[in-house]
Coordinates of C-alpha atoms in Angstrom, one line a residue:
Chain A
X334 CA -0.2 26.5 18.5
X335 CA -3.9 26.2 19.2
X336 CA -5.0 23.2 21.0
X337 CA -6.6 20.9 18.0
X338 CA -6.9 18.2 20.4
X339 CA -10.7 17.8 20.3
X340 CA -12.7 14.8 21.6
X341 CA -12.1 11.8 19.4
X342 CA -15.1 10.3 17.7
X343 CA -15.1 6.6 16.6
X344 CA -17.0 6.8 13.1
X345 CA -19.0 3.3 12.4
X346 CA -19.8 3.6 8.5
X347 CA -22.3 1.0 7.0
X348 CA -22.1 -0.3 3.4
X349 CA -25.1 -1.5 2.8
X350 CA -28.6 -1.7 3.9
X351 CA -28.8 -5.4 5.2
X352 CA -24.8 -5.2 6.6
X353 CA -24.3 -4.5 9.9
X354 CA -22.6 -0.8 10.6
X355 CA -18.8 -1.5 10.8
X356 CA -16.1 0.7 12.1
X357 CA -14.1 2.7 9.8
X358 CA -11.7 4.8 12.2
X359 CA -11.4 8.2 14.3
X360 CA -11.6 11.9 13.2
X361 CA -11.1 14.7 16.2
X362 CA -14.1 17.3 16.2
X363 CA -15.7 19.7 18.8
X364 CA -19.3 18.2 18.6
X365 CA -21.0 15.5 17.5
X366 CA -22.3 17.0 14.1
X367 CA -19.2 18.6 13.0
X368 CA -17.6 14.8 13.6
X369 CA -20.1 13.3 11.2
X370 CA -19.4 15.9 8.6
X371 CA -15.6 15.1 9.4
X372 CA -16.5 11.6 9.2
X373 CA -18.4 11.5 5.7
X374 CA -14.9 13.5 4.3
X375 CA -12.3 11.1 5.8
X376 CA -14.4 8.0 4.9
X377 CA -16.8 8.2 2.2
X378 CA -15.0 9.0 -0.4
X379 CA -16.3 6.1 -2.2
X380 CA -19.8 4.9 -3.1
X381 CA -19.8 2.5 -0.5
X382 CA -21.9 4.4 2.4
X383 CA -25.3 4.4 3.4
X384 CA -25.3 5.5 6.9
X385 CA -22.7 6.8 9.1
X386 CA -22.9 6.9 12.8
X387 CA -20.6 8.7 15.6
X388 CA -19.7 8.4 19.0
X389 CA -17.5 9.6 21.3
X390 CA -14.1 7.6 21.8
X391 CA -14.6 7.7 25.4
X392 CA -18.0 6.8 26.3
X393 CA -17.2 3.3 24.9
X394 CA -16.2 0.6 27.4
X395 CA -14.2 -2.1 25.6
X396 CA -12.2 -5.2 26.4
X397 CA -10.3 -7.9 25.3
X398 CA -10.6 -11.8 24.9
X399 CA -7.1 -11.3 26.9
X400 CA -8.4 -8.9 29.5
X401 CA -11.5 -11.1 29.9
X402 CA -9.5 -14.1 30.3
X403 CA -6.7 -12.6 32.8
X404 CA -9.9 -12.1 35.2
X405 CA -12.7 -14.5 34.4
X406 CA -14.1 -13.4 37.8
X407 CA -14.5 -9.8 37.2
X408 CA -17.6 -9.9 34.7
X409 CA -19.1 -12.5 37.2
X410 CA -18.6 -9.8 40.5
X411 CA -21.0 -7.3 38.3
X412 CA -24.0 -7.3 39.4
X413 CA -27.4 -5.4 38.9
X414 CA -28.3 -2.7 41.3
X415 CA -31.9 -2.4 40.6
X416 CA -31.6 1.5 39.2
X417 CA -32.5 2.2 35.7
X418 CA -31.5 1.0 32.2
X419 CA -30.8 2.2 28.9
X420 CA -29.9 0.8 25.5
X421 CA -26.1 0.5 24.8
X422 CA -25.2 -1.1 21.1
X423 CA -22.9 -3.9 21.2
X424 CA -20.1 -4.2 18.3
X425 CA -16.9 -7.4 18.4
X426 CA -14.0 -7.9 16.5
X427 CA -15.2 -11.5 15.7
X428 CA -12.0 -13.1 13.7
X429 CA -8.1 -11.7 14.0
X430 CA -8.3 -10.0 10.6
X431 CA -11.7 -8.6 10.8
X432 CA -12.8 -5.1 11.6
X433 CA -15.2 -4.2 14.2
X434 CA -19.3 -4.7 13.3
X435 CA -22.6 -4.2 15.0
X436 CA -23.9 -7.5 16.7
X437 CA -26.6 -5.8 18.6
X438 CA -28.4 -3.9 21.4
X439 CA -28.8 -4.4 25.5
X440 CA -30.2 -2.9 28.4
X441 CA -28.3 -2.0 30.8
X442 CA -27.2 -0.1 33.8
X443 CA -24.0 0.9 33.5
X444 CA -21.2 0.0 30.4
X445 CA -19.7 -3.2 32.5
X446 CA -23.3 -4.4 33.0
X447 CA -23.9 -3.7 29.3
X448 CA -21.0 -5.7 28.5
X449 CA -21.8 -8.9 30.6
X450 CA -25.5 -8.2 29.6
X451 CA -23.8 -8.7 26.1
X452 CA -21.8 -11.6 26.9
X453 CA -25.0 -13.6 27.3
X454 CA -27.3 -12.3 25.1
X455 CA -25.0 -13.3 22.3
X456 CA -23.2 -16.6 23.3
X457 CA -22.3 -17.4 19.4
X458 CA -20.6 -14.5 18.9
X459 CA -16.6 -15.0 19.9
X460 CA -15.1 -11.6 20.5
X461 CA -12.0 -11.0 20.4
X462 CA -12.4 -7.3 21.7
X463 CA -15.9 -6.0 22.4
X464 CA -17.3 -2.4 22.8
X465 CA -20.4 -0.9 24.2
X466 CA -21.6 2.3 24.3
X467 CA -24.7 4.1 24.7
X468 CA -27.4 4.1 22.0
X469 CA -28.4 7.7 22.9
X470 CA -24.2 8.8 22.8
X471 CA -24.7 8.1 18.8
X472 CA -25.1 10.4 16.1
X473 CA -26.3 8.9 13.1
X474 CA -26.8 10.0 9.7
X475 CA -30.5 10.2 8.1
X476 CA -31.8 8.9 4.9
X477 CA -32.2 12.8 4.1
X478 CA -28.7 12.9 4.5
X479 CA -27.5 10.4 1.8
X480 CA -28.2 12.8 -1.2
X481 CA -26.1 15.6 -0.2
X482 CA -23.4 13.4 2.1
X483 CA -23.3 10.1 0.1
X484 CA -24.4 10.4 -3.4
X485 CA -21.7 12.4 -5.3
X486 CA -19.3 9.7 -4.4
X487 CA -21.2 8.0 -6.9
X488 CA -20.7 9.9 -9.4
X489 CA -17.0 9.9 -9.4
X490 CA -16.0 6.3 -10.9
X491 CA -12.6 7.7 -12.1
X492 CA -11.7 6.8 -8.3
X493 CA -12.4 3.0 -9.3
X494 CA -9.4 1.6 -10.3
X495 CA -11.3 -1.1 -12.4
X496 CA -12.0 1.9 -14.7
X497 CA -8.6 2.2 -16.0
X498 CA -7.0 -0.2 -18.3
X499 CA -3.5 0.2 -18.1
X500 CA -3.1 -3.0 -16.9
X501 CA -4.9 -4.8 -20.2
X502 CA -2.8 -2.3 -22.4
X503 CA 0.5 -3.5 -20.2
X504 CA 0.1 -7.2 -20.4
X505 CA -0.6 -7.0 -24.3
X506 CA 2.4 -4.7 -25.0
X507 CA 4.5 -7.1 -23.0
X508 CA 2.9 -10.2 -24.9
X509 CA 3.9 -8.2 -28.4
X510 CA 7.5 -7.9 -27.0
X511 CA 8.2 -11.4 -26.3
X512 CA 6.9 -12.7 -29.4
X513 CA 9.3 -10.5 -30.9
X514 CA 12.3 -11.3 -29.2
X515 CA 11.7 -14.8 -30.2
X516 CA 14.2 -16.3 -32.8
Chain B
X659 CA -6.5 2.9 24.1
X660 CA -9.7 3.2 23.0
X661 CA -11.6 5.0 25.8
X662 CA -11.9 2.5 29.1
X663 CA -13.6 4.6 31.7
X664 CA -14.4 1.7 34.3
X665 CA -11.6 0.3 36.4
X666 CA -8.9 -1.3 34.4
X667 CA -8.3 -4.9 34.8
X668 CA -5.6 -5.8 36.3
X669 CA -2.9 -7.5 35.1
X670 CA -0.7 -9.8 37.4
X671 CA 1.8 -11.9 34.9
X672 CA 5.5 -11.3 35.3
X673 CA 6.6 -9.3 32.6
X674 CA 8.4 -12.5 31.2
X675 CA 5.3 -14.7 31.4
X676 CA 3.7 -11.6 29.3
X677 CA 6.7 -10.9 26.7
X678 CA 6.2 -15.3 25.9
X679 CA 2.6 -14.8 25.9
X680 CA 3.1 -11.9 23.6
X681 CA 5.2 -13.4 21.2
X682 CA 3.4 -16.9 21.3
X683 CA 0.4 -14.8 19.7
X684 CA 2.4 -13.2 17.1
X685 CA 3.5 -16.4 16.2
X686 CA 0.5 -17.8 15.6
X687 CA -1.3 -15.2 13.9
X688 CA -3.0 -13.2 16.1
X689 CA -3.6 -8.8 16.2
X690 CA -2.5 -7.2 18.9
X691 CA -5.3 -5.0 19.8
X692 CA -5.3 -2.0 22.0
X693 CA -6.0 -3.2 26.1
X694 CA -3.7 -6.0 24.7
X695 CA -0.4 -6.4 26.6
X696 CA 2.6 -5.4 24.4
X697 CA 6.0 -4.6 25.1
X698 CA 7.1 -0.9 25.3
X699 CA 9.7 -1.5 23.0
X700 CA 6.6 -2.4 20.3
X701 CA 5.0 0.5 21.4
X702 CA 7.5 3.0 20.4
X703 CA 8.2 1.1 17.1
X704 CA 5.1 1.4 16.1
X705 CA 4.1 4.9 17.0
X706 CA 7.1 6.0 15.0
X707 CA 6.7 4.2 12.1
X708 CA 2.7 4.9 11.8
X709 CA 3.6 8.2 12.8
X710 CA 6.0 9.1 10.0
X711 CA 3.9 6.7 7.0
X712 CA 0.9 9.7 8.1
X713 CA 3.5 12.2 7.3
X714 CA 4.8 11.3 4.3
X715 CA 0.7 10.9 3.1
X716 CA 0.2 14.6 4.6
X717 CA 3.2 16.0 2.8
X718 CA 2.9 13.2 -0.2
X719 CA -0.3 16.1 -0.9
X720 CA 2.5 18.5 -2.0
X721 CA 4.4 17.5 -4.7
X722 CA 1.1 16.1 -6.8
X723 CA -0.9 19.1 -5.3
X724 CA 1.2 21.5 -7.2
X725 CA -0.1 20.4 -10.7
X726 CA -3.5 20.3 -9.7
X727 CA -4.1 23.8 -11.6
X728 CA -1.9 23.0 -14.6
X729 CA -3.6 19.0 -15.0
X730 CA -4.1 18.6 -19.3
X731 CA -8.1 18.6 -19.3
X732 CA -10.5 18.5 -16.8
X733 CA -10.9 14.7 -16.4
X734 CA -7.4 14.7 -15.1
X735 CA -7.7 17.4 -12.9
X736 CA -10.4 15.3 -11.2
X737 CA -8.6 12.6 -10.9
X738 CA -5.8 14.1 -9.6
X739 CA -8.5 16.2 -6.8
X740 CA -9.4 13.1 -6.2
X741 CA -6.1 11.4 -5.5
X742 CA -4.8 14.0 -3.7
X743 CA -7.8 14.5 -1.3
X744 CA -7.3 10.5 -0.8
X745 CA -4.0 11.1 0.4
X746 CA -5.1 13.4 3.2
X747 CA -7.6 10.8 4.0
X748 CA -4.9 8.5 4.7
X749 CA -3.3 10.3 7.0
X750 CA -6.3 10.6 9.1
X751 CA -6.7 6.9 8.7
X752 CA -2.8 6.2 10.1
X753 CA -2.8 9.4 12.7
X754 CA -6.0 7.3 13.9
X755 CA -3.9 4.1 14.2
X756 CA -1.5 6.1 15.9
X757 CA -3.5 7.3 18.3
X758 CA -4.6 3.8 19.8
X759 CA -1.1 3.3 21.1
X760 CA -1.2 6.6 23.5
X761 CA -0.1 8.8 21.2
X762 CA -1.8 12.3 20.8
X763 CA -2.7 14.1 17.4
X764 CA -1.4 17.2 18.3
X765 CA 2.4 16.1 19.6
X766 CA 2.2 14.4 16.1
X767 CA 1.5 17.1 14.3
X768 CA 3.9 19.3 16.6
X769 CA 6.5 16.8 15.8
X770 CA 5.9 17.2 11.5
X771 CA 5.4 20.8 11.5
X772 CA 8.9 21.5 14.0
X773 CA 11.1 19.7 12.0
X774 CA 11.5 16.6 14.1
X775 CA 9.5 14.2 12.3
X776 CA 10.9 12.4 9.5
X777 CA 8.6 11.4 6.5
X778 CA 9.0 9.5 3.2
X779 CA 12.2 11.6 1.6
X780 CA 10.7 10.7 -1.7
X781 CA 8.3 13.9 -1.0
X782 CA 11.3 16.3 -1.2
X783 CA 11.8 16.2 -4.7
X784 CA 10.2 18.3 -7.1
X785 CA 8.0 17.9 -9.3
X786 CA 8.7 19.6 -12.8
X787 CA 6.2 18.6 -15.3
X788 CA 3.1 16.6 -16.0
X789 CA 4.7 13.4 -16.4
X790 CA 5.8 13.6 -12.7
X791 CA 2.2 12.9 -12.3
X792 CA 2.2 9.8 -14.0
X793 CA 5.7 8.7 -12.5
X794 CA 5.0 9.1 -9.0
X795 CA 1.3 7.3 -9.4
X796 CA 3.1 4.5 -10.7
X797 CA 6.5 4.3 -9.4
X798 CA 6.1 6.1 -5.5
X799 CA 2.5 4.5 -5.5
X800 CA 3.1 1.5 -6.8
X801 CA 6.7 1.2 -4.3
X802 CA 3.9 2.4 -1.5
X803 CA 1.8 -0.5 -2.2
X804 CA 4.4 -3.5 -1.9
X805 CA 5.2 -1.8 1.5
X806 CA 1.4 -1.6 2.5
X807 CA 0.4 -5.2 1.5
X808 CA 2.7 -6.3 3.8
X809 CA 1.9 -3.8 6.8
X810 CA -2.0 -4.6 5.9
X811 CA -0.9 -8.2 7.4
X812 CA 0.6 -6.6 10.6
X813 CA 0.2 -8.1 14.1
X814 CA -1.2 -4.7 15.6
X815 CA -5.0 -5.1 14.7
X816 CA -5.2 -1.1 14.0
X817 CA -2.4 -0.6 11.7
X818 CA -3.3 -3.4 9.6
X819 CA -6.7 -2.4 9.2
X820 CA -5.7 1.3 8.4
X821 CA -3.6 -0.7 5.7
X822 CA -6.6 -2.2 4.3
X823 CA -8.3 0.1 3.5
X824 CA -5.3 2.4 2.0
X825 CA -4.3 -0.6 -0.4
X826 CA -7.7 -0.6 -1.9
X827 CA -8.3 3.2 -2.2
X828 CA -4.0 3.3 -3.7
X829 CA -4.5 0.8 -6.2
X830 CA -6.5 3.3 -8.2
X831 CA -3.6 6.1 -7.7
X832 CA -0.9 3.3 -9.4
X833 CA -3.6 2.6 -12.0
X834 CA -4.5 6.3 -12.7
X835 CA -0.5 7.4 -12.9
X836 CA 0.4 3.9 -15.6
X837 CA -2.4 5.8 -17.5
X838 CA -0.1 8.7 -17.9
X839 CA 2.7 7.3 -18.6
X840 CA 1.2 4.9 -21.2
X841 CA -0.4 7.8 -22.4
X842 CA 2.8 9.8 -23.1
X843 CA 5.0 6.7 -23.8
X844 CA 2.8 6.0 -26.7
X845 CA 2.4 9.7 -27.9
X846 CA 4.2 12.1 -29.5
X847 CA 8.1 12.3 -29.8
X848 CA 8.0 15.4 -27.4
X849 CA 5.2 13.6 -24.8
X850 CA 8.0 10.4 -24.7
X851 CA 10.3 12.6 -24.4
X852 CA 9.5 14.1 -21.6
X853 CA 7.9 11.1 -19.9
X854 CA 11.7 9.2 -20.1
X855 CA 13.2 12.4 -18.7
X856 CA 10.6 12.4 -15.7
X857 CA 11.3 8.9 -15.4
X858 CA 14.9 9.1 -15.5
X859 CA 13.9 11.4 -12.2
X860 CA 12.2 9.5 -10.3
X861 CA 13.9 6.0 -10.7
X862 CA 16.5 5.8 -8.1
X863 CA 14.1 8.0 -5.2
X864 CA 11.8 5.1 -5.7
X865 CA 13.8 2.7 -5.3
X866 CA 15.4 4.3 -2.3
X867 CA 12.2 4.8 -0.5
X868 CA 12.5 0.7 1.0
X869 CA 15.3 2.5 3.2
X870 CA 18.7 1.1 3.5
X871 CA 20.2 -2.1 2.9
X872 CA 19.4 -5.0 5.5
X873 CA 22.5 -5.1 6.5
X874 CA 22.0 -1.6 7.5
X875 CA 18.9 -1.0 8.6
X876 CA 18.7 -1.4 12.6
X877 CA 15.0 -1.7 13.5
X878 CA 14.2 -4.6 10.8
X879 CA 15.0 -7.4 13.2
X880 CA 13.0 -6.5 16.2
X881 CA 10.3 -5.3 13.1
X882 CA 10.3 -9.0 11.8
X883 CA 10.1 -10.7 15.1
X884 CA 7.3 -8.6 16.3
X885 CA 5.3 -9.2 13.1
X886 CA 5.0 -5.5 12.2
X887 CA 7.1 -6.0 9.1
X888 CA 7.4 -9.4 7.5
X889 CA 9.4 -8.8 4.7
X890 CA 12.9 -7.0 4.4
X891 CA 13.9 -3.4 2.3
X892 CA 15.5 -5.9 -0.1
X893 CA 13.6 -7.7 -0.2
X894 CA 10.6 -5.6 -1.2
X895 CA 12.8 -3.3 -3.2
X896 CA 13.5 -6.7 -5.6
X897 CA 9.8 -7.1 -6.0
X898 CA 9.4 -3.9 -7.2
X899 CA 12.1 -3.9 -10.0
X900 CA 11.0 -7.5 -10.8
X901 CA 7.5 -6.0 -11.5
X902 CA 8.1 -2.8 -12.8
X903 CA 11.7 -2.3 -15.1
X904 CA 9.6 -4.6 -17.6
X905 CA 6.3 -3.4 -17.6
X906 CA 8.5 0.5 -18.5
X907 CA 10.7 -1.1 -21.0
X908 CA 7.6 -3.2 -22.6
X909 CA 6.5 1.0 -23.2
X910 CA 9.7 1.8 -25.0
X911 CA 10.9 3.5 -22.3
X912 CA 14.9 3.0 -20.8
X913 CA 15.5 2.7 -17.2
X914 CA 18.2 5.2 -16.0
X915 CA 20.7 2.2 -14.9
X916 CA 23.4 1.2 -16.7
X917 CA 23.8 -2.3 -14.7
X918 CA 19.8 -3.4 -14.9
X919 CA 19.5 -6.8 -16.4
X920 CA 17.5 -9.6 -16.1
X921 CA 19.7 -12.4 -14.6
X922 CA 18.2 -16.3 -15.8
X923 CA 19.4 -18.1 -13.0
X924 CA 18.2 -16.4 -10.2
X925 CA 14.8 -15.6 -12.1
X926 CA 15.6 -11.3 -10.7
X927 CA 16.6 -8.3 -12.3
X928 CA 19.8 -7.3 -11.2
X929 CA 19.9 -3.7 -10.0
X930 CA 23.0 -0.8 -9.5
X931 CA 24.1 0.7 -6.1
X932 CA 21.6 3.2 -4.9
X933 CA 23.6 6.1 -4.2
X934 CA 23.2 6.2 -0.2
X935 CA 25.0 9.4 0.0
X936 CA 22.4 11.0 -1.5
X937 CA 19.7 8.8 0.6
X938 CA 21.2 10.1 3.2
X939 CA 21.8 13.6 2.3
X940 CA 18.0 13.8 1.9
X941 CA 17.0 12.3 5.0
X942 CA 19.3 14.5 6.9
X943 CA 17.2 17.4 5.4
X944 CA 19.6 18.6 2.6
X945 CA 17.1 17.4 -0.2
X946 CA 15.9 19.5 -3.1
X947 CA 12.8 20.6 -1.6
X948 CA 12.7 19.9 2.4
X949 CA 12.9 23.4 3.2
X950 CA 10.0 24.6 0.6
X951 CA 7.8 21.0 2.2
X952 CA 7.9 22.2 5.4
X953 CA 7.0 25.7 4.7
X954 CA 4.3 25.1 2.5
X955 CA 2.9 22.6 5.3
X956 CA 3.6 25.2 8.4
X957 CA 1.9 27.7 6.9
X958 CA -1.2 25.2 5.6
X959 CA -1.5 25.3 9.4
X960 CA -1.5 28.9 10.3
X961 CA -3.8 29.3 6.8
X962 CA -6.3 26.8 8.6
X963 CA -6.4 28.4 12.1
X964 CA -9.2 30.2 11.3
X965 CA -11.2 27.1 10.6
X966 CA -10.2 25.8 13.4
X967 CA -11.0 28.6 15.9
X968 CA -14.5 28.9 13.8
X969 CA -15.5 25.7 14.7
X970 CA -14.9 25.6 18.2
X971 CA -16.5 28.8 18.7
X972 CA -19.5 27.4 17.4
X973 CA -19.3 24.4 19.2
X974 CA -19.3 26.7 22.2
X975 CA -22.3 28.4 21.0
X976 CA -24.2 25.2 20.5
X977 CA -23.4 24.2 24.0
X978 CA -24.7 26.9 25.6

């Protein structure tokens, strides 16, 4: 069998223009534009997408709230060495049930400095897993893009289940039949 | 693990101070998220079971797939594209979840396409006319969906969000198949006709899909304690006859079980004895269509080689 076991790319899908990109999963590709086109097939199959962003699975550092707290000296040892920066994006896991969403951006040095850079840049946000990756590592979409990649979900409302009303037709049959079965 | 590139952190509990630690968050509510300590015995439990629900979406494409060319008009036929290319979707979605816990897209799809993996049996029965379409949308879908409420509450953070987002998108595929069925139950002699004889189908595979009695069913202990599954076969397998022999008989349509009633003091409808034989028959591989399934999925796979080969050579070119 051929290997199919290209890089993974995490695919962060946002909903809408003033919500923060969340993630939506994984899809496997050899490059970065080939995952986006992966991406807008496995996850936009609804109207619910105006930008899409990838990255790959393995430039993002992450930990958890349990990981930090095995080792609360370990983000305290990192230290600046003085060489350059770069943006990284920061996204948390903020409650149990919740998915993964952009908090914000830091400069940084490296992806453990980005995450303690994190840590107190954004003291109000309690994550229970955090990631950060590079900025430039992202693909995103552009508003050119949304035409072609977003907008015929749009068009397909049959995928809505609110536009079928088997369940009204249902409840009325079933309303019918017990005021016929009554003496 | 999603990718950790700079030294690990390590961990220096006892592996009992871990397994109490473990369990103390299940117990109070919390995911298990991947860098999270769990026990290898989780691990494996929940690589197979996410591992064989991706399956059974992968090869859940087949039986609907067929009818795709033969749909009644055109509206249909979208919805049906559209159901069906959901279904794929969710694989990707639960192969994802899968992969967080180690294990690799290709052994899982080695595993499907030799034969070792085991996926939903309800897959290897055929499908024989249109009203298959409206009986697996609402009786395999709607089965589906009790089972994937209750995995979209599921202590490993992944899984349960994969389930999230596959209840929402499966609600329409229930909805779109009780639109068939309504359609033919309330048509013509012939359309009813062949809507109770699908039915009378796909009745007792449904309700066989919750797998075996408690009593029988090994994993469901370790399942419950763990928080991966919070509700029992039984128990789930009640729900769905509580919900759905009424809603079918409401339709004028019969239910292909002599011993289905609804009992007053316990507030259920009593149910027959699945026949387990059979269950088991299928599982083992011996089911109507297993052989054809696999086929048809193999050779999807050589079919596709070419795509895949494609794009890496133009990855290659890009790169260089």
């Amino acid at each position: 069998m051929t290997d199919t076991q290209w890089p993974r790319y995490m695919v962060l899908h946002q909903e809408q223009d003033n919500k923060p990109h969340q993630h939506a999963g994984t899809v496997h590709a050899p490059d970065a534009e080939m995952a986006l086109l992966n991406a807008r097939d496995v996850f936009v199959r609804r109207p619910d997408c105006v930008s899409l962003w990838v990255v790959r699975a393995d430039l993002i550092f992450t930990r958890t709230q349990e990981e930090l707290a095995l080792h609360p000296d370990w983000l305290g040892n990192i230290q600046a060495a003085g060489v350059p920066t770069e943006i990284y994006y920061v996204f948390a896991k903020r409650t149990q049930k919740g998915q993964f969403s952009h908090v914000g951006e830091v400069e940084a040095e490296n992806p453990a400095h980005a995450l303690k850079m994190a840590l107190q840049q954004y003291p109000a946000v309690d994550g229970l897993v955090w990631w950060v990756f590079p900025a430039k590592a992202v693909l995103k979409s552009t508003p050119d893009d949304i035409e072609a990649m977003f907008a015929p979900a749009a068009v397909k409302d049959f995928r809505d289940q609110a536009n079928f009303h088997a369940l009204s037709v249902l409840r009325k049959l079933m309303r019918k039949q017990e005021t016929s079965n009554e003496p | 693990m999603y990718g950790a590139t700079v030294d690990p952190i390590e961990d220096i509990r006892s592996d009992e101070e871990k397994l109490a630690e473990f369990e103390a968050r299940i117990a109070r509510g919390e995911k298990i998220e991947p860098g999270d300590w769990m026990p290898e015995e989780y691990r494996r439990q929940l690589i197979r079971m996410i591992s064989q629900h991706a399956h059974s979406e992968v090869v859940g494409m087949l039986p609907e797939g067929a009818f795709i060319t033969r749909a009644p008009n055109l509206r249909r036929k979208l919805i049906l594209i559209a159901k069906v290319q959901d279904e794929g979707g969710h694989g990707q979605y639960l192969y994802h979840a899968a992969e967080t816990l180690g294990a690799t897209r290709e052994e899982m799809l080695e595993a499907l396409l030799s034969g070792k993996a085991k996926y939903s049996s309800i897959f290897n029965y055929p499908t024989l006319s249109w009203a298959d379409m409206g009986a697996i949308g609402w009786l395999v879908d709607g089965a589906a969906i009790l089972n994937q409420t209750m995995l979209a509450k599921c202590s490993y953070g992944p899984y349960a969000r994969a389930m999230v987002r596959i209840c929402a998108e499966e609600n329409f595929h229930r909805r779109q198949g009780q639109d068939i069925v309504i359609t033919l139950a309330l048509g013509t002699p012939e359309q009813k006709a062949m809507m109770q004889d699908s039915i009378n189908r796909w009745w007792w595979p449904t309700l066989m899909m919750f797998g075996p009695h408690d009593t029988d069913s090994p994993n469901s202990a370790v399942l419950i304690r763990w928080g991966i599954k919070t509700k029992t076969n039984d128990e789930l397998r009640q729900s769905f006859v509580d919900q759905t022999a009424p809603e079918l008989m409401a339709l004028g349509l019969t239910i292909p079980d002599p011993n289905l009633y609804y009992d007053e003091t316990s507030g259920h409808w009593h149910f027959g004895e699945i026949d387990w034989d059979e269950f088991w028959n299928v599982v083992k591989g011996n089911g109507p269509c297993n052989a054809e399934r696999m086929a048809t999925r193999r050779q999807a796979h050589e079919d596709g080689l070419w795509v895949r080969e494609a794009m890496a050579a133009y990855a290659e070119k890009d790169q260089s």
